[in-house]
Structure formats: C-alpha cells, structure tokens
Tab-separated table of C-alpha atoms (C1' of nucleotides) in Angstrom:
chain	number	residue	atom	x	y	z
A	1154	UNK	CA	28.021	-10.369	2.442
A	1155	UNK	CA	28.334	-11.137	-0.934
A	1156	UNK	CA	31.423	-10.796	-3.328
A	1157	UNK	CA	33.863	-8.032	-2.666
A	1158	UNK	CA	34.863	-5.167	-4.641
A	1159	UNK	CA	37.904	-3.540	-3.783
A	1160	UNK	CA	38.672	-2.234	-6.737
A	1161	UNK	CA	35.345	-0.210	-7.476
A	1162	UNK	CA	35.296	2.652	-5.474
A	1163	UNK	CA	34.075	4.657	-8.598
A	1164	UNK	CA	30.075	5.040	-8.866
A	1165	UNK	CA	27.233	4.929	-7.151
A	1166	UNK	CA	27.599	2.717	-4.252
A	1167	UNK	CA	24.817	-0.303	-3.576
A	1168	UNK	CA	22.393	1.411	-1.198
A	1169	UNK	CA	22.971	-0.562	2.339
A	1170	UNK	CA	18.956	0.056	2.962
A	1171	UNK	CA	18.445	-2.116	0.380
A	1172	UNK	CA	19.885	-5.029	1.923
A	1173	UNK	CA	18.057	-4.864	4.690
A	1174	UNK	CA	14.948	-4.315	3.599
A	1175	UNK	CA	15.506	-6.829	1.321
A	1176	UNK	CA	16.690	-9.851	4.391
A	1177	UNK	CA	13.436	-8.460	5.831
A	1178	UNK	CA	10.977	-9.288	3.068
A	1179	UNK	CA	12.960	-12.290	2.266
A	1180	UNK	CA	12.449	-13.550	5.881
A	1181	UNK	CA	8.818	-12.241	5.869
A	1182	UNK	CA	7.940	-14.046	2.750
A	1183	UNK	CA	9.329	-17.251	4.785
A	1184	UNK	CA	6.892	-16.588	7.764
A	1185	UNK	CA	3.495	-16.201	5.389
A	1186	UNK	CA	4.654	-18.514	1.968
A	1187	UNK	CA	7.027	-21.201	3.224
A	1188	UNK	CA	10.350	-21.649	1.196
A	1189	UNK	CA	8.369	-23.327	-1.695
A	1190	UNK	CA	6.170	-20.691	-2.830
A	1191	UNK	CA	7.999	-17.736	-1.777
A	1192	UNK	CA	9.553	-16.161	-5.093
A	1193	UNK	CA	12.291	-13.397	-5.534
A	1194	UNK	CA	9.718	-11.177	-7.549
A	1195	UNK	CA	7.514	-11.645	-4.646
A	1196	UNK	CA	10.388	-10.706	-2.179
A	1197	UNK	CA	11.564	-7.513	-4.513
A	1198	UNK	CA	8.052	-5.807	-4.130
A	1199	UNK	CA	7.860	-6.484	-0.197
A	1200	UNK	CA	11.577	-4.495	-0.358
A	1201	UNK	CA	10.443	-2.200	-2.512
A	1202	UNK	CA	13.070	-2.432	-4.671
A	1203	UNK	CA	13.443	-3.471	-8.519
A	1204	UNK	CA	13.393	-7.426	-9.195
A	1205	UNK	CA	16.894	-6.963	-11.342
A	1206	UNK	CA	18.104	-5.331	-8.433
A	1207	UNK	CA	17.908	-8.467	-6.179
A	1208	UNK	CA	19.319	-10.549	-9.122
A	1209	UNK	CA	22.723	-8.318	-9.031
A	1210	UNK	CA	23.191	-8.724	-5.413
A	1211	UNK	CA	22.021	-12.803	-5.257
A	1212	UNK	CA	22.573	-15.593	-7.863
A	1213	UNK	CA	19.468	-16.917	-6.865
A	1214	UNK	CA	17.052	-18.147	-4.007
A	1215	UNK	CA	19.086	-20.768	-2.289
A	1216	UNK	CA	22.275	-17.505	-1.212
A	1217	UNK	CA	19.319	-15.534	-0.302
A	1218	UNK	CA	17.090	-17.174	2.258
A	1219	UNK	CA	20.879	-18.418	3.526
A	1220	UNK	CA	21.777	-15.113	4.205
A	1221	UNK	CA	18.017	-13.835	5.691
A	1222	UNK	CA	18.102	-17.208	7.583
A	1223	UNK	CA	22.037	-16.777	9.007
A	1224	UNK	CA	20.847	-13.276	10.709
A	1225	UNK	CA	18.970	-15.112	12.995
A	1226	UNK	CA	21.795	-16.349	14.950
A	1227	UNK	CA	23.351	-13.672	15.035
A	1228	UNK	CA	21.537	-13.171	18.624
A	1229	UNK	CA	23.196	-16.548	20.216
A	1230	UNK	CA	25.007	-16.100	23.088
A	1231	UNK	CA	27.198	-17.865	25.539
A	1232	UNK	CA	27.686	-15.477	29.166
A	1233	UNK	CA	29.228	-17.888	31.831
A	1234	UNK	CA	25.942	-19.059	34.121
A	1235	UNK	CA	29.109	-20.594	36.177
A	1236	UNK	CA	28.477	-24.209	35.290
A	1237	UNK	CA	29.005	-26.632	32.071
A	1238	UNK	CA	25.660	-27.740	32.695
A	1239	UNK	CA	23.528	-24.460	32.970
A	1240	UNK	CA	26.419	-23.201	30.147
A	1241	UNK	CA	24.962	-25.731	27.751
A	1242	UNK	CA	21.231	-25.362	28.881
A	1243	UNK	CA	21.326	-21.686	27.996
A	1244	UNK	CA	22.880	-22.213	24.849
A	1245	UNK	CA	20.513	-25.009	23.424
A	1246	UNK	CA	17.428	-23.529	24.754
A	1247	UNK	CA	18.581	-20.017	23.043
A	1248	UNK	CA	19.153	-22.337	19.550
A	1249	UNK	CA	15.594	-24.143	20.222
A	1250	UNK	CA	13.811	-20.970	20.187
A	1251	UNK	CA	15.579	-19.449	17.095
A	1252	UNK	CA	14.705	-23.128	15.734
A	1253	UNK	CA	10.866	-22.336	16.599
A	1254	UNK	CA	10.556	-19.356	14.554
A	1255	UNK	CA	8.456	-20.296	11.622
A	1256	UNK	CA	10.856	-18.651	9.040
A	1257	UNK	CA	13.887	-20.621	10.538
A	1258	UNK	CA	12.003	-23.987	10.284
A	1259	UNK	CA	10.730	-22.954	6.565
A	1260	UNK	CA	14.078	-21.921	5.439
A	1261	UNK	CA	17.253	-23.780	6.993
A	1262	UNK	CA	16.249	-26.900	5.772
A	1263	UNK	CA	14.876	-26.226	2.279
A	1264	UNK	CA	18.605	-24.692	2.084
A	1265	UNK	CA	20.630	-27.607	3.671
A	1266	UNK	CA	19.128	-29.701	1.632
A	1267	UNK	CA	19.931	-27.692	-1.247
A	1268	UNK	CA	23.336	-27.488	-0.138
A	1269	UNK	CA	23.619	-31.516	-0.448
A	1270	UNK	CA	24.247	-30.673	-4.735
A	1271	UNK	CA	25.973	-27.379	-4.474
A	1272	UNK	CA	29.394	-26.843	-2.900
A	1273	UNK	CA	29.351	-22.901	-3.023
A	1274	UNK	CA	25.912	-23.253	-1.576
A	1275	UNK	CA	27.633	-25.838	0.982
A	1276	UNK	CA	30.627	-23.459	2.063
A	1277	UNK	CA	28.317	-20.214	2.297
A	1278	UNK	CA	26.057	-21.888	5.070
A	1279	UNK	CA	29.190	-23.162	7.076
A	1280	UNK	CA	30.821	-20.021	7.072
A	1281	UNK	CA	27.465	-17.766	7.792
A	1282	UNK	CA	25.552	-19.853	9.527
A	1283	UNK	CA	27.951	-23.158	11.245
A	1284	UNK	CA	31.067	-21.482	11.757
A	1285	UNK	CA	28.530	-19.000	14.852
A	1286	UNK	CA	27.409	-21.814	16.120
A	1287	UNK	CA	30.574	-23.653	16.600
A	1288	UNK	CA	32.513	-21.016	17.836
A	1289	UNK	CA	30.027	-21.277	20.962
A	1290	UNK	CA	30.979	-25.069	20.738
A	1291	UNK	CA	34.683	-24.163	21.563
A	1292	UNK	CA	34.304	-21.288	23.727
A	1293	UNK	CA	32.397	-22.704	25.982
A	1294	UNK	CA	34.417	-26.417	26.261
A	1295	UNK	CA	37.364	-24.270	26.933
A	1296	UNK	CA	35.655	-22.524	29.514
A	1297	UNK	CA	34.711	-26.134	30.878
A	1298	UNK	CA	38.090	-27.343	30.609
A	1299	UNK	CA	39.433	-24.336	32.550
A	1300	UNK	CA	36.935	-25.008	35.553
A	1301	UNK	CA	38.234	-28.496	35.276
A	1302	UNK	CA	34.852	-30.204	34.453
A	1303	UNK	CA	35.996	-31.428	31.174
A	1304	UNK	CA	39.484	-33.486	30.395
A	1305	UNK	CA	41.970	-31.385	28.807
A	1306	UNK	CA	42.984	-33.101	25.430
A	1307	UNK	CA	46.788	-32.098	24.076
A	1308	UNK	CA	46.430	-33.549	20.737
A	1309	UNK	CA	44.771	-30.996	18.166
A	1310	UNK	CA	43.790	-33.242	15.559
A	1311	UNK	CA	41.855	-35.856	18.199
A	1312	UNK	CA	41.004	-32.113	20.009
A	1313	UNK	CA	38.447	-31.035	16.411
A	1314	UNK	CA	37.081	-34.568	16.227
A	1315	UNK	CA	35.776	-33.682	19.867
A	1316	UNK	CA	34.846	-30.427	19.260
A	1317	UNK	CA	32.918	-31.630	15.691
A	1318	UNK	CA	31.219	-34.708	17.888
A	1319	UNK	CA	29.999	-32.161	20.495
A	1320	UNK	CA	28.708	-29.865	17.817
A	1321	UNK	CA	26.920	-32.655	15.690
A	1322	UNK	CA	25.488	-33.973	18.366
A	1323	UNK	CA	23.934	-30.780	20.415
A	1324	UNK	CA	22.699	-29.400	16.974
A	1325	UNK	CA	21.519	-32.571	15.229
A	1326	UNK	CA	19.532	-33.552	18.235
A	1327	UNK	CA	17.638	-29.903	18.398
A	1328	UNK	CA	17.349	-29.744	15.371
A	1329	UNK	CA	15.633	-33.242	14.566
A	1330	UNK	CA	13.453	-32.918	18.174
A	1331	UNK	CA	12.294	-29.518	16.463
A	1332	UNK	CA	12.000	-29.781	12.923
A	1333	UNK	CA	11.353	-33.750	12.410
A	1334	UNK	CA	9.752	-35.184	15.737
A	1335	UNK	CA	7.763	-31.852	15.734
A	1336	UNK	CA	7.737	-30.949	19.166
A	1337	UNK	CA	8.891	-28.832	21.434
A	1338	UNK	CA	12.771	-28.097	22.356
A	1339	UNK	CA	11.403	-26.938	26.172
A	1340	UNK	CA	13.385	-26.718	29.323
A	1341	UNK	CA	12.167	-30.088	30.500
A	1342	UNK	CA	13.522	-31.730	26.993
A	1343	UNK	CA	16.753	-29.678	27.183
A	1344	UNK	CA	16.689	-30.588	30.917
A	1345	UNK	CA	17.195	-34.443	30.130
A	1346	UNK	CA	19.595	-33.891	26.908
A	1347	UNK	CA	22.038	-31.797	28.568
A	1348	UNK	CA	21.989	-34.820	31.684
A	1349	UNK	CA	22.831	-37.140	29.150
A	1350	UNK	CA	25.204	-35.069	27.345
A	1351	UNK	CA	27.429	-34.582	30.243
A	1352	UNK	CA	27.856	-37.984	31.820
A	1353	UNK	CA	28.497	-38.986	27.953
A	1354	UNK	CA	31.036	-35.935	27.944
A	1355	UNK	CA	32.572	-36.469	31.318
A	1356	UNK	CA	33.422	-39.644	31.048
A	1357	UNK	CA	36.786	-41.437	30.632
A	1358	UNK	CA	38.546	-41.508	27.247
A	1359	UNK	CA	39.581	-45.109	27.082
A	1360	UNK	CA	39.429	-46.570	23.913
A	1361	UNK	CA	37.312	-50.032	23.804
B	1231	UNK	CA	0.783	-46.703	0.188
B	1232	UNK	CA	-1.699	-44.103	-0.680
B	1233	UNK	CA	-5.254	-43.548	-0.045
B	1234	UNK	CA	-7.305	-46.869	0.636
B	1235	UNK	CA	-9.281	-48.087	-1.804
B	1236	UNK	CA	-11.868	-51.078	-0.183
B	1237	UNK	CA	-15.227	-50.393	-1.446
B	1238	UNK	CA	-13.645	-50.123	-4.875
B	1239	UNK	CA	-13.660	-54.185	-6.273
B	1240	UNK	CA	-14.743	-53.690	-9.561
B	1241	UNK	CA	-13.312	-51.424	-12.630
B	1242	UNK	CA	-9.378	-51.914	-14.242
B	1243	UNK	CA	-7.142	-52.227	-11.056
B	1244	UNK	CA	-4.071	-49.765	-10.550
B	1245	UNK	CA	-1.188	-50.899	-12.076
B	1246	UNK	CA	1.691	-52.570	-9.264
B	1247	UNK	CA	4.257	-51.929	-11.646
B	1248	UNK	CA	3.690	-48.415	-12.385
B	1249	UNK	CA	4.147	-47.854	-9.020
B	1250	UNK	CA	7.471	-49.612	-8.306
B	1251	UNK	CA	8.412	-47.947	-11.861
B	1252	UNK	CA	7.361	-44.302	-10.980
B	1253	UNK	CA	8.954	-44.690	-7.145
B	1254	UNK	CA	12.357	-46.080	-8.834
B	1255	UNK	CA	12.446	-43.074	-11.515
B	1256	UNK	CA	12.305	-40.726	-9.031
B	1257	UNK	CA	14.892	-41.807	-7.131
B	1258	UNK	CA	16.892	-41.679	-10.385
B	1259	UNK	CA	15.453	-38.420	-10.908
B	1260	UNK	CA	16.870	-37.301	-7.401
B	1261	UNK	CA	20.168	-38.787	-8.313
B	1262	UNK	CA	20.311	-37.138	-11.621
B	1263	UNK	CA	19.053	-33.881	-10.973
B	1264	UNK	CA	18.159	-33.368	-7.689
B	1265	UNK	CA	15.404	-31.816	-5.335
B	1266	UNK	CA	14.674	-28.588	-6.795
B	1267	UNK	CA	15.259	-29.355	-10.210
B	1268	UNK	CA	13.241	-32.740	-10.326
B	1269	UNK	CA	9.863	-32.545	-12.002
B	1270	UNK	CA	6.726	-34.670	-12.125
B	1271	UNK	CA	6.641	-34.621	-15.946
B	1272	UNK	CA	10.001	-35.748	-16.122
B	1273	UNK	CA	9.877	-38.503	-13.730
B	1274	UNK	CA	6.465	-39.826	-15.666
B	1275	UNK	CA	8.633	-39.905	-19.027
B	1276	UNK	CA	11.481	-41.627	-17.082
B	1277	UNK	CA	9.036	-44.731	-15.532
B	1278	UNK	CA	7.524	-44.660	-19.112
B	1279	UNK	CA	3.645	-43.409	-17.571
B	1280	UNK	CA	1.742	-40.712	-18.542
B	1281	UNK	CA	2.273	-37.148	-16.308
B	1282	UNK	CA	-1.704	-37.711	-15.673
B	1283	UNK	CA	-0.960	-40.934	-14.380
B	1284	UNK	CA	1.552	-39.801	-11.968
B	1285	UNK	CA	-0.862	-37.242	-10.829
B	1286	UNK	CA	-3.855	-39.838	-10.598
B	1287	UNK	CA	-2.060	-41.170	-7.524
B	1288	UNK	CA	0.132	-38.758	-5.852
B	1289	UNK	CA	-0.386	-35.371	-4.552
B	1290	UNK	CA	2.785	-33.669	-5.235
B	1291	UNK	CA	6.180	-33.478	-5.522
B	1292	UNK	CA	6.661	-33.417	-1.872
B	1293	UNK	CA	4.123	-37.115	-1.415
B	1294	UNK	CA	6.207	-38.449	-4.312
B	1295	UNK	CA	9.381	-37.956	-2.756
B	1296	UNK	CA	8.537	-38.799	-0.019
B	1297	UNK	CA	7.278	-42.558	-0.405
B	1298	UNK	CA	10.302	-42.926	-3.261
B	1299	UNK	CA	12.686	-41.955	-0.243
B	1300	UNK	CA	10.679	-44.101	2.266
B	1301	UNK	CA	11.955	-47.512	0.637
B	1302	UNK	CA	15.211	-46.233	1.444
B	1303	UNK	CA	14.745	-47.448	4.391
B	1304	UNK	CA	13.330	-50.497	4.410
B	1305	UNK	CA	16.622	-52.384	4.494
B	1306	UNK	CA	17.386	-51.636	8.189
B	1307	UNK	CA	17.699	-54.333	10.614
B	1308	UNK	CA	18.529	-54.926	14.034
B	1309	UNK	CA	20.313	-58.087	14.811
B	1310	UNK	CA	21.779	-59.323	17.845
B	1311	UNK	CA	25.074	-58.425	18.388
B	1312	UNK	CA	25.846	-59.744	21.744
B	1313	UNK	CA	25.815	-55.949	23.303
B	1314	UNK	CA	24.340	-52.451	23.239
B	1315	UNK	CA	27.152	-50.976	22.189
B	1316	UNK	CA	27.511	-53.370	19.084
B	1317	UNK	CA	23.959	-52.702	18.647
B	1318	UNK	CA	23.601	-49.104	18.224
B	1319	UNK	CA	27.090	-48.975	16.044
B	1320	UNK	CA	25.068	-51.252	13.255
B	1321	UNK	CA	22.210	-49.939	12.976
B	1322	UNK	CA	23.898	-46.455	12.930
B	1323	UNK	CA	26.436	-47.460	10.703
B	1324	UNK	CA	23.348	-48.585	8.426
B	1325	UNK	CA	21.793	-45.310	8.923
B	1326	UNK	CA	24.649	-43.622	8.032
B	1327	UNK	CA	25.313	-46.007	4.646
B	1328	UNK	CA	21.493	-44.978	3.630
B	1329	UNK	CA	21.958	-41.058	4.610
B	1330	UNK	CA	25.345	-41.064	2.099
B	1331	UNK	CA	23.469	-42.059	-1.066
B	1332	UNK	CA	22.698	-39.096	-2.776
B	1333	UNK	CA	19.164	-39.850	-3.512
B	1334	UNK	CA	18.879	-39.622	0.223
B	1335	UNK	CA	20.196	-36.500	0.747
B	1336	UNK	CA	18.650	-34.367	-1.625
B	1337	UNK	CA	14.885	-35.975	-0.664
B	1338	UNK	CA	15.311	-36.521	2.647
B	1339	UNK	CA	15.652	-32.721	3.805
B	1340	UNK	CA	13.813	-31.632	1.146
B	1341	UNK	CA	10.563	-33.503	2.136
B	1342	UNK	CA	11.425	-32.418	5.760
B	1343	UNK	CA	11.823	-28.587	5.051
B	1344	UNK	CA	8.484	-28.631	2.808
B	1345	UNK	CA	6.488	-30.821	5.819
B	1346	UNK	CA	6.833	-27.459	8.152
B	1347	UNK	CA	4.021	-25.491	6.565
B	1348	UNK	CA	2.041	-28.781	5.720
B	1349	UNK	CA	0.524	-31.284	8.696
B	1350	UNK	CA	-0.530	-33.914	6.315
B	1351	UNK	CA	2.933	-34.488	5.116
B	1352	UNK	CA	4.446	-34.231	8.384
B	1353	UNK	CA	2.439	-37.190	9.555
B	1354	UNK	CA	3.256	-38.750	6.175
B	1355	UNK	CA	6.669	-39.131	6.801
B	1356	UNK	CA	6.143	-39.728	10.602
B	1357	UNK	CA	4.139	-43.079	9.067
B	1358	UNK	CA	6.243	-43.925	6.131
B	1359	UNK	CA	9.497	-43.047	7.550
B	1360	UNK	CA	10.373	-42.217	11.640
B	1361	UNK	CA	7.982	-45.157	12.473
B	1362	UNK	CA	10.625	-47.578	11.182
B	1363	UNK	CA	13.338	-46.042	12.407
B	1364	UNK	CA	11.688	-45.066	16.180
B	1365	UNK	CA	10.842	-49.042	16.150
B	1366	UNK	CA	14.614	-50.027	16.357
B	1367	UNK	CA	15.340	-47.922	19.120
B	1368	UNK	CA	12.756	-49.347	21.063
B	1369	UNK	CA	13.763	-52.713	20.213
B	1370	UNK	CA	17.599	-52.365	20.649
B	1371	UNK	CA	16.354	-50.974	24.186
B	1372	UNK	CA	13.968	-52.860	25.146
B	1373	UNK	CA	16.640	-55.573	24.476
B	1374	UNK	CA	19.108	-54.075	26.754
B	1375	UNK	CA	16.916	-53.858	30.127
B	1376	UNK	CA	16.773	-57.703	29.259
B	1377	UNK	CA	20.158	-57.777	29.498
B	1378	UNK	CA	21.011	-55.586	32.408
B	1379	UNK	CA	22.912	-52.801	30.706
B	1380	UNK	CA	19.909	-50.212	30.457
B	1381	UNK	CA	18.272	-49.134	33.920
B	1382	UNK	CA	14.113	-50.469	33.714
B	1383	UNK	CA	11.814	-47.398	33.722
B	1384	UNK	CA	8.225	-48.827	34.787
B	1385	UNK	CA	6.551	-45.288	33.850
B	1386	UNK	CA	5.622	-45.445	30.627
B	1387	UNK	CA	5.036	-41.363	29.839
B	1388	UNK	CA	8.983	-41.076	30.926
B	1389	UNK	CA	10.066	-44.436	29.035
B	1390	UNK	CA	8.649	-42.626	26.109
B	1391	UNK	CA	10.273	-39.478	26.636
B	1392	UNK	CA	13.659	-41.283	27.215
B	1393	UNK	CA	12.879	-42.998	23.945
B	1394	UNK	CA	12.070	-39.662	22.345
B	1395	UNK	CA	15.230	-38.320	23.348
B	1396	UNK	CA	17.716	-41.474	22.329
B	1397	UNK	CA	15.720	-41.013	19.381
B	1398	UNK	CA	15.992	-37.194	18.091
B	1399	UNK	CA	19.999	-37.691	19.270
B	1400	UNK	CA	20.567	-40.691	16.935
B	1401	UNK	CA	19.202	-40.058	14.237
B	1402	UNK	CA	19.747	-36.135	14.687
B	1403	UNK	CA	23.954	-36.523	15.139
B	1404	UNK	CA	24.036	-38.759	12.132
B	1405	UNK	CA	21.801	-36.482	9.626
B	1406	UNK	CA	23.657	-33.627	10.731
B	1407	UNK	CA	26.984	-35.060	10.668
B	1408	UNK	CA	26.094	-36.350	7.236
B	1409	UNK	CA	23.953	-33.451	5.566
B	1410	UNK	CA	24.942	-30.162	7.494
B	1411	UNK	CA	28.969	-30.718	8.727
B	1412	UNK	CA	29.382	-32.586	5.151
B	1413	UNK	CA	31.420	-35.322	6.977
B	1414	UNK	CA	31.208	-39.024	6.586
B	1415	UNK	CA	29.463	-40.978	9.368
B	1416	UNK	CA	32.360	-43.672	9.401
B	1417	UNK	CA	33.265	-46.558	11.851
B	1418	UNK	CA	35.744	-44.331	13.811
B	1419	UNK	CA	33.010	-41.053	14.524
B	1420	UNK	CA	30.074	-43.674	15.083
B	1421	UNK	CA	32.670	-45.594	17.469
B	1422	UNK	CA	33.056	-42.452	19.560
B	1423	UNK	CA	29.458	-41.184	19.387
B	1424	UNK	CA	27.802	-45.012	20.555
B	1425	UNK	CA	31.041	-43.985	23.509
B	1426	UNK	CA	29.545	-40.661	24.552
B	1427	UNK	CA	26.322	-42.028	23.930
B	1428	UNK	CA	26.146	-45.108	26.211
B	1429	UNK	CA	27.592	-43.184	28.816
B	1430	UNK	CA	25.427	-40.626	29.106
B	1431	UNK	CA	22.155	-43.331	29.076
B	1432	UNK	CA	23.752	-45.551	31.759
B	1433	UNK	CA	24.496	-43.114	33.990
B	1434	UNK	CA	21.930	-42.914	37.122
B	1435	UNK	CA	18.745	-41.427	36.836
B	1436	UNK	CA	19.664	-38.723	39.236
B	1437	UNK	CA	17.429	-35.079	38.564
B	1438	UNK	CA	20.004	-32.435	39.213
C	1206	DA	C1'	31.500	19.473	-15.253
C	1207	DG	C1'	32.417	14.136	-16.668
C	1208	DC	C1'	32.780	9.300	-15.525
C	1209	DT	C1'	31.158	5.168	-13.383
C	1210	DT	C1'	28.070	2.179	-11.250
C	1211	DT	C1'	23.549	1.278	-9.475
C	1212	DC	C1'	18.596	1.580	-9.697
C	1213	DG	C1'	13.734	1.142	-11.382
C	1214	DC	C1'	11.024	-0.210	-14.976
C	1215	DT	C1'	9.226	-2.925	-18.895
C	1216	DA	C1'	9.215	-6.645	-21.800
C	1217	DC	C1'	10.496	-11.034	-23.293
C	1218	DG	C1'	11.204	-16.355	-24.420
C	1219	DA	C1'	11.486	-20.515	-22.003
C	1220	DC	C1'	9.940	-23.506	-18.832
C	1221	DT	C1'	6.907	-25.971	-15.411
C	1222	DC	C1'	2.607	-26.543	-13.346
C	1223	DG	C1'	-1.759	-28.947	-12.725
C	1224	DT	C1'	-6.046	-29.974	-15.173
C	1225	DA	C1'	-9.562	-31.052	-18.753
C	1226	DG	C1'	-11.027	-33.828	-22.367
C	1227	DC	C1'	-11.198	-37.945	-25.067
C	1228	DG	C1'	-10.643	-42.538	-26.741
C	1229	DT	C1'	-8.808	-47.013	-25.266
C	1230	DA	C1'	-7.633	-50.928	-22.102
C	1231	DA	C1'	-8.533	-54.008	-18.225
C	1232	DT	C1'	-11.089	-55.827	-14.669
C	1233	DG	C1'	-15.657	-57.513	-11.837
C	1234	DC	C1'	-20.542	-58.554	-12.009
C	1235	DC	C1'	-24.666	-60.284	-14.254
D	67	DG	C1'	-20.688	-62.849	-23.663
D	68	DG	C1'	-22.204	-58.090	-22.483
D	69	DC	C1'	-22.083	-54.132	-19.349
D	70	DA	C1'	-20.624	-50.923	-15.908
D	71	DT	C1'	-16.657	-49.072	-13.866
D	72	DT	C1'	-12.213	-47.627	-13.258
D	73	DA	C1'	-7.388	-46.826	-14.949
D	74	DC	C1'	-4.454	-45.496	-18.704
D	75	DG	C1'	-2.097	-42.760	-22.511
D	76	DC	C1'	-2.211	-38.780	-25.041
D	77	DT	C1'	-2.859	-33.906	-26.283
D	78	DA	C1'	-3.671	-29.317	-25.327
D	79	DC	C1'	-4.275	-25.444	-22.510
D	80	DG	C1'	-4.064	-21.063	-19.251
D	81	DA	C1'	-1.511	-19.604	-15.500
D	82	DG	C1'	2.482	-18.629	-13.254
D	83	DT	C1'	7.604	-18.217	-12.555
D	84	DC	C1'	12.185	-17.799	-14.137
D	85	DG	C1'	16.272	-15.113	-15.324
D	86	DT	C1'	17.810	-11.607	-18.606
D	87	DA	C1'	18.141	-7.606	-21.820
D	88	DG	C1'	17.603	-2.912	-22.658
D	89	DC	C1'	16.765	1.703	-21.456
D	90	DG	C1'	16.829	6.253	-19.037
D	91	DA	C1'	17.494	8.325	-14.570
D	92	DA	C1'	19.913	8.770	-10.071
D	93	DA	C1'	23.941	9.001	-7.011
D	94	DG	C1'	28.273	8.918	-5.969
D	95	DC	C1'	33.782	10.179	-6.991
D	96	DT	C1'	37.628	13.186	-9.078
DNA sequence: AGCTTTCGCTACGACTCGTAGCGTAATGCC
DNA sequence: GGCATTACGCTACGAGTCGTAGCGAAAGCT
C-alpha cells in the first residue's frame, strides 16, 4: 500500500492486522465525525493501536482516508448483462450506491480537493482509486465494440481521448447528481443518463 | 449575503468594504496556501480586520469560503450564439476558465466535501452558487425549443428532471475532468463533449 | 543466543480555534 | 447637540490538535 521495502527482510515485520483495523476506524471515524473533525489520534484508539504507529505507516490524513476511501471500490464490478445499455446501468448504479455511503461522500471529496495542491496526493488517488474505475471504462467499451454497438476506433491516441470523455462524463455526472445536487443516483435517474449517454455514444464521428 | 438585518436601522452600519476586503483575502489566502492550510486569523490580518470581526459575520471557514468562491462565478454569461451547440461550448468553456484558477479548485471541493455532514451549507451553496449556474441551462434550453433544435416537454416534473440531468452532466464532466482526471477542459475536449452531448438530448424521447 | 525493526506509551512545543472583555468609532433618533 | 445602539480593533485566554522524540518491550530472522 504504502512504500516498499525490499530490502528489509530483517525484524519484526508491520503487523498486517494493523492495517486493517486501522482502514476500519479510519472509515468509521468518516461515518460518525465527517472528514473535518475526524483526527488520526482519534482513529489510532478506534484501531487500537499506538498514535506513532499510524504516523510510520501514513504521512498524514489526506494518504489515509485515500486509502480507507479506495477499498470501497474495490467491490465494482462489470459481468456482461448482454447489452451496452444494461452493461452501463449496472455499473453506474453499483458506483451510485458506493457514492451513497456516508463515509464515501465525507471522504472522496475532502481528498480530491486536497489533491488540487499536492501531486503525490494527486497520483495516489488515480492509481488507487481512478485507475479501478477506468479499467471498467475500457473493459466494458471493448466488450461493446465486440458486439458491434460501438464504432471501432484504430487510432490509439484519438482511442484514450474517448475512453477519458466516457469516463469523465459517467463519473462526473454521478458524482455531482450525488454529492452536489444532493439527491438520489436511483434507477429512474440512471435510467435517463444511460439513454442519453448512448445515443451521444452511438452516434457518428464526423467532425463539425 | 449573510443573515438579514431589517429591523436593525439604527447603530454604526457594517462596513461594505470589509466585506469585499475579507472575501478578496481569502481568495488570496486559497491561492497562497490553500484549503486546509487557510485560517480565519490569517485571512483577517490579510484584509487588514480584526479575527473578531471576521467572526462577527461569518460562521466558519466553510461559510467564508464559500461566499469568497461564490463571486467566482458571477462572470458567467450566456449570449446568443446563433446555435445550441455554440451555446453550451461558451458557457462551458467559461466554466471550465473559472474551474482552472486555483482559488477555485482548492474551495470549490472543499466547501462541497464539508456541506455532506452539514444541511445549512449545502443549501448555502445551492443559493450562492448552483442557482447561477442551473439558471443558464435553463435559459440556453429554453432558448433552443424556440428554435426547434430541443424537443418541447409540456410536463413540467419531467422538464425538470431533464434539466436536472443536463445539469449534474455539465457541470459534473467539467469538474471532474478539471479536479479529479487533472486534465484541462480545452476547446478540443469541450468540442467533443457539447458532440456526445447534443446527441444524446436530441435523440427521441423513446423509454426503452 | 544476537541483531533488527516495529510497537505502545508518555511527554512535549507549536499552532489554531473560537470567545470574552473592554474601550473606541460611527450611525439613527430625539 | 446628546443619547442609545451597533460595529470595530485589540488583547488575552483555555481548549484542542498536530507531529515528533525518546524509551523499553515485543517479534521476527540467521
């Protein structure tokens, strides 16, 4: 999770338990103090474990909710329900209801918008928590493309500018309907997105 | 901008220019330093007030923020560029411009992450902020049913859910193109999301 | 055994928070 | 002009958090 080290394999290794327990209080803490009040001394006595210890594991709040936040996805899915359509429905209402959990809502935005003056910060999220969510992105457009419901397109480089479209889109869009308009990602809502997604998907590629 | 004051003619007015003062040094402050390490006493040294002052008329942090960001957006227009399509690439473009200045960023999600766990802030920046920008979509549309290119919806609970939706996929691609991929909202990506985006509005109002 | 690293614990200076108290300044009303 | 009322600047304060240092004990490897 956090830095390697190869080279030690001398000493008493970092007890694994610990992690865990401490993702779980972190993400607790989330649920009953928000991002803003939770603290890591806080956190260490819900792990049960030593304050210092969480400081030699995390450089500070921001890495840690990241990390307790990025678990959370780790549950998204993408099994083929035989259709683009009911491919993306599944998807996005799987990612609304992840987005509904209170320590979701109270953490991935406090750290996004931490990210916006720390690159490291930046660069941990996309790689724990983006890079999951766009691999669903590509698998299923390829699996699209395959059925023939989406054009094929040759060129890489015009290829990722798709792909990253797609992506900004579907996420931005749950993501503002659940965390800024303040209502409810349901299966009506995700219903009329994913219709509006498609024809703006399937359509032809001419340039105007 | 904050609470109401009409029964209250008579004793020394609030100062206007502490205000305007207070609202510009935090956006410095936000520039400078950033969300998490912006403070209230700091800001009252920078707009030359007193920290009680600053605390006189605003809640918090969060409030602050919030109305400092707010002005942000008061620059957006609409004009009349001949055609939907020309339509939504301004104002998006705009969007995007105000989204890239770092004051923006580091406020914007900030405020958004902190209104989760706190109702009166939510509405806050629903008021202050959304209003504004929910206002130009339903201009630009209501300006293309009067030219032909948008389908009229005569029920006004789905014309507002339609105007939900355009709404949380607007402004939801470009904040998370912006803030979350770390990418530039330029003319080319805004050219090909207003594409995808037109398409999938005009297309008929079939219910699969 | 001996070596190495982690762990729990305590204590610490530095910083920010939000408020109370007081004297002064600026307005409206009589 | 005088008076009541409100806002302002300033200082000081207790409370809370931060991140770190130092120590002895525990848990692995060779």
């Amino acid at each position: 999770m956090q830095s390697r080290t190869p080279a030690s394999r001398t000493g008493r290794p970092r007890s694994a338990a610990a992690d865990t327990a401490i993702l779980a209080a972190t993400r607790d803490a989330l649920v009953e103090l928000g991002w803003s009040k939770l603290t890591l001394g806080d956190v260490a006595t819900r792990a049960g474990v030593a304050k210092t210890t969480l400081y030699r594991r995390w450089a500070g709040k921001p890495e840690l909710v990241c990390d307790a936040v990025a678990e959370l996805f780790d549950e998204l899915e993408l099994p083929d329900r035989g259709s683009l359509a009911a491919d993306i429905e599944g998807v996005v209402l799987q990612f609304a209801a992840i987005l509904a959990r209170p320590e979701a809502k109270s953490g991935l935005m406090a750290v996004v918008a931490e990210s916006t003056r720390d690159d490291a910060l930046r660069e941990r999220i996309r790689a724990s928590i983006v890079e999951r969510q766009m691999r669903l992105v590509l698998e299923g457009r390829a699996r699209a493309q395959s059925r023939g419901e989406l054009p094929a397109e040759p060129d890489p480089a015009e290829s990722a500018r798709t792909v990253d479209l797609i992506f900004d889109v579907v996420a931005g869009a749950v993501v503002h309907r659940t965390l800024v308009s303040g209502k409810p990602a349901d299966e009506d809502w995700v219903h009329s997105f994913t219709r509006v997604l498609l024809l703006g998907l399937s359509g032809s590629s001419e340039q105007t």
